[in-house]
PDB file of C-alpha atoms in Angstrom:
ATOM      1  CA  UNK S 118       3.379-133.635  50.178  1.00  0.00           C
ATOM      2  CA  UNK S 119       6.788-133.951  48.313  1.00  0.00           C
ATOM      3  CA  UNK S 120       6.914-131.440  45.430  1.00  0.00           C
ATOM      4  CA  UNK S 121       9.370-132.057  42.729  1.00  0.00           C
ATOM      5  CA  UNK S 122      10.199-128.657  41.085  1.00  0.00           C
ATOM      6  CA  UNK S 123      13.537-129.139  38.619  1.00  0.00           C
ATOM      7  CA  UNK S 124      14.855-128.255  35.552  1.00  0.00           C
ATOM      8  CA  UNK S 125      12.572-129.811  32.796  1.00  0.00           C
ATOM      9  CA  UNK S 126      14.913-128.970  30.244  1.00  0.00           C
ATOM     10  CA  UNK S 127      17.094-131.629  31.409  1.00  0.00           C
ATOM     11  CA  UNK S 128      14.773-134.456  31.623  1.00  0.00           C
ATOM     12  CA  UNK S 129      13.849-133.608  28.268  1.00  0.00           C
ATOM     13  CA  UNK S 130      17.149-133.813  26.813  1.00  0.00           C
ATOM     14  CA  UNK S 131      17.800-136.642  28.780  1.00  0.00           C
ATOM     15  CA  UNK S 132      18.845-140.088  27.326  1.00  0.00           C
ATOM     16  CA  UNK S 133      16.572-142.970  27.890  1.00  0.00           C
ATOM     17  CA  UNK S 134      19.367-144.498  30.390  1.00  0.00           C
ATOM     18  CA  UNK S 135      19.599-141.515  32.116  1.00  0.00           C
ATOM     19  CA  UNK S 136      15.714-141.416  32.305  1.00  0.00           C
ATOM     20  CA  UNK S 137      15.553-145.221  33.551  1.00  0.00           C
ATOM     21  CA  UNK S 138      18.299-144.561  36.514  1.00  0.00           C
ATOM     22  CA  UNK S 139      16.047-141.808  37.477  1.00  0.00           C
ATOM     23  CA  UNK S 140      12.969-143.935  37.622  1.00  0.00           C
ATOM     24  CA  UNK S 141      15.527-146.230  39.748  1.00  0.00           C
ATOM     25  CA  UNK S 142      16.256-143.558  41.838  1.00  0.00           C
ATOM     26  CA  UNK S 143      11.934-142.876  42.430  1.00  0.00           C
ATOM     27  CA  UNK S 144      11.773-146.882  42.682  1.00  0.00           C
ATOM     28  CA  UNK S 145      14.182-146.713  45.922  1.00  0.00           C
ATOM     29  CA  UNK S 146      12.642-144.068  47.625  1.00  0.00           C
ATOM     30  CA  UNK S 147       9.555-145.850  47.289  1.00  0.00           C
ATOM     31  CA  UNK S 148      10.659-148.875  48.347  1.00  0.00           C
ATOM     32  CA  UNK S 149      13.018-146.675  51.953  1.00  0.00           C
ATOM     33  CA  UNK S 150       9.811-145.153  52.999  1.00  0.00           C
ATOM     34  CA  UNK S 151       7.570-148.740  53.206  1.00  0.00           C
ATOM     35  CA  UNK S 152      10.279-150.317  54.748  1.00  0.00           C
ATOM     36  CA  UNK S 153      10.448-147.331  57.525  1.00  0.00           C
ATOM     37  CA  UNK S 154       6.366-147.507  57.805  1.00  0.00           C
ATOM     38  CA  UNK S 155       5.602-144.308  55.393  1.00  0.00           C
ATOM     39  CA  UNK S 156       3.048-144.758  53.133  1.00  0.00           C
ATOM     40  CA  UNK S 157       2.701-143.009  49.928  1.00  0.00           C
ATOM     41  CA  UNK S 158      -0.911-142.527  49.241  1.00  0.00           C
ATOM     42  CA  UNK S 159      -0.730-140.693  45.857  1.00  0.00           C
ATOM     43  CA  UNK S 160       1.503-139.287  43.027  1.00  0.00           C
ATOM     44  CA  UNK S 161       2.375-138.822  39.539  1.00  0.00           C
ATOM     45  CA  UNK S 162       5.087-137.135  37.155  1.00  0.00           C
ATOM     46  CA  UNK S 163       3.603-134.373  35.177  1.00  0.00           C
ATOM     47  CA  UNK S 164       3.878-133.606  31.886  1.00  0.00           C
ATOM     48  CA  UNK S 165       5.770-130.488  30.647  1.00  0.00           C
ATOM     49  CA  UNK S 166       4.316-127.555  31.422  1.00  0.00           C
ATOM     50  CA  UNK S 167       4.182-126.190  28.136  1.00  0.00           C
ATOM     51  CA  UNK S 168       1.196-128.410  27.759  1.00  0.00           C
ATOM     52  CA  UNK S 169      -0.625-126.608  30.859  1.00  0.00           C
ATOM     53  CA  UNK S 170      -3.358-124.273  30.851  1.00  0.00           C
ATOM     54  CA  UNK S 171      -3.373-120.990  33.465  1.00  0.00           C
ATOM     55  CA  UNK S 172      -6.614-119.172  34.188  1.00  0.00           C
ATOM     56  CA  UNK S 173      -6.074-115.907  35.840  1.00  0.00           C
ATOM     57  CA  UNK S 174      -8.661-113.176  36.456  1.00  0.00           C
ATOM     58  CA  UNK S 175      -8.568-110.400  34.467  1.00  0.00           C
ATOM     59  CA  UNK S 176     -10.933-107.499  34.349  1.00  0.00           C
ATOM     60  CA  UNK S 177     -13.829-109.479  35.591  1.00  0.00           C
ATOM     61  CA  UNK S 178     -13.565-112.416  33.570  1.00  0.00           C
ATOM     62  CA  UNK S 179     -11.648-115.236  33.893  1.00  0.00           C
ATOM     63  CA  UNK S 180      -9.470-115.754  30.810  1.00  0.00           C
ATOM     64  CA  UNK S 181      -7.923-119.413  29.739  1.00  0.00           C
ATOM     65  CA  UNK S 182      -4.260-119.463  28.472  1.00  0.00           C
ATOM     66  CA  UNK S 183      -1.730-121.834  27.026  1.00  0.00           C
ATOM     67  CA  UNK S 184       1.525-122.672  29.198  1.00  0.00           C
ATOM     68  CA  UNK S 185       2.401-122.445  32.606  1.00  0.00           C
ATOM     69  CA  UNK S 186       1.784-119.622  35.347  1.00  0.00           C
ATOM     70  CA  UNK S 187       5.028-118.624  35.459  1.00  0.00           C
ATOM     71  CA  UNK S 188       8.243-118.298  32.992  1.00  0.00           C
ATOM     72  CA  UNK S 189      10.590-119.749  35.271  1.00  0.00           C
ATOM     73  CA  UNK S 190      12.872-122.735  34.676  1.00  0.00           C
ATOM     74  CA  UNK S 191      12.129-124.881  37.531  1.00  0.00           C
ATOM     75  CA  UNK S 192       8.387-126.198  36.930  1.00  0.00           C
ATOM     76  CA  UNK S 193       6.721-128.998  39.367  1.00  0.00           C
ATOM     77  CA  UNK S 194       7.604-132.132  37.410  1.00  0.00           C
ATOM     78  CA  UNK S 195       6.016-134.370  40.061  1.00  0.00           C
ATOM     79  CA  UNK S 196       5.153-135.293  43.388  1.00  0.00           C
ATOM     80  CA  UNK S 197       4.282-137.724  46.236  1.00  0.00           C
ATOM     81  CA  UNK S 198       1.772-137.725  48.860  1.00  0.00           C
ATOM     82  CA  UNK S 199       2.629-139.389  52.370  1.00  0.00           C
ATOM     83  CA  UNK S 200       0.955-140.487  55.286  1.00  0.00           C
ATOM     84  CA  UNK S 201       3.790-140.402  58.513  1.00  0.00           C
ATOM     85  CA  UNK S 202       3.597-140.337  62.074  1.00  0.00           C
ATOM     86  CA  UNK S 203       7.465-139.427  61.739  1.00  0.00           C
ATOM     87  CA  UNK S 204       8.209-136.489  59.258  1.00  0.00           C
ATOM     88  CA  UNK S 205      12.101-135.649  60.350  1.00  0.00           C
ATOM     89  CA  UNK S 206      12.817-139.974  59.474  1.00  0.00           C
ATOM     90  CA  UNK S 207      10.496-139.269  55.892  1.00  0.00           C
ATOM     91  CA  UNK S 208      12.898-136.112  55.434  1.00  0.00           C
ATOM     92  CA  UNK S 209      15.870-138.514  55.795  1.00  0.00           C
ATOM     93  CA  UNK S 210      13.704-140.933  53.131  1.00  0.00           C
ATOM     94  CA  UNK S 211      13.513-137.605  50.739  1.00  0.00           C
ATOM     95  CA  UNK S 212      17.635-137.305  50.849  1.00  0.00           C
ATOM     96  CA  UNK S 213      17.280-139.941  47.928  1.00  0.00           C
ATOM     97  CA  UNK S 214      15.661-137.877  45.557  1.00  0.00           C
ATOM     98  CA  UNK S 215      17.519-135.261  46.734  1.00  0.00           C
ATOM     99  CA  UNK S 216      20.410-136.418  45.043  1.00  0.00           C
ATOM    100  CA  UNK S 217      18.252-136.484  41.963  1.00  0.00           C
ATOM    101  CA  UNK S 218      16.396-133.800  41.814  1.00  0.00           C
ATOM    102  CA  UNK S 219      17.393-129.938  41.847  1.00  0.00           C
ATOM    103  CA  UNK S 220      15.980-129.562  44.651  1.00  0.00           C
ATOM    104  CA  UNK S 221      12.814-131.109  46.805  1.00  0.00           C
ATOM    105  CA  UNK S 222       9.851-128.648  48.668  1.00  0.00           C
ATOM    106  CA  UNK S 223       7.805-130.899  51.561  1.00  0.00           C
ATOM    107  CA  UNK S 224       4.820-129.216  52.789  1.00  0.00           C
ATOM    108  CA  UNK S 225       2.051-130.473  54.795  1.00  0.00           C
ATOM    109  CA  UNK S 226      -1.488-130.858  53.208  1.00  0.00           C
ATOM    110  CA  UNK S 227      -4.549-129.200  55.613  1.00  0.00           C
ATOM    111  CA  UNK S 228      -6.539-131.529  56.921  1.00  0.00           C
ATOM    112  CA  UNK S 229     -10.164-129.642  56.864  1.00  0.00           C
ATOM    113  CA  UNK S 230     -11.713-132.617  58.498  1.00  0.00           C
ATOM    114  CA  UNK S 231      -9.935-132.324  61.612  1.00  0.00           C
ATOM    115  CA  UNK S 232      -9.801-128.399  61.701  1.00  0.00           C
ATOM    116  CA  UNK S 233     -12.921-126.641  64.004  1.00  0.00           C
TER     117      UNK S 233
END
């Protein structure tokens, strides 16, 4: 899984150009990992986090909040889900965002169907 975790200030302040070169930029990593046989199997930009909910445990209950679980300025804005048989060639694939994005987190997903 590709995790996108930036700055949302800036995409919200950005300009509609800037926003449609950045879609560019998501349209040609797309289009480098079919062409070097990774296939991305799910995604999706999130909206701002100020529109998220948090539940956290408290006291015995669980209590419902507005807003993200953490005040940070780097949120998850998005992300990508890939199937490889070649993760160091889809880290070279991820170098486009990287020039995009603040900065990129890859982690694998665990597969409970093949654990024992």
């Amino acid at each position: 899984m590709v995790l996108l975790p930036t700055n949302e200030a800036f995409w919200a302040e950005s300009t509609p150009e800037e926003k449609a070169a950045g879609y560019e930029v998501h349209g040609k990593f797309a289009k480098l990992l079919a062409e070097r046989g990774h296939k991305v199997t799910g995604g999706a930009e999130l909206h701002h986090s100020s529109k998220a909910k948090t539940l956290r445990k408290q006291g015995g209950e669980v209590v419902i909040t507005d807003g993200p679980y953490a005040e940070t300025v780097e949120h998850v804005t998005g992300f990508y889900t890939i199937e490889t048989d070649d993760v160091d060639d889809m880290l070279e694939c991820c170098k486009v965002l990287a020039e995009l994005e603040t900065a990129l987190e890859v982690r694998e997903i665990v597969d409970h169907e093949g654990m024992s």
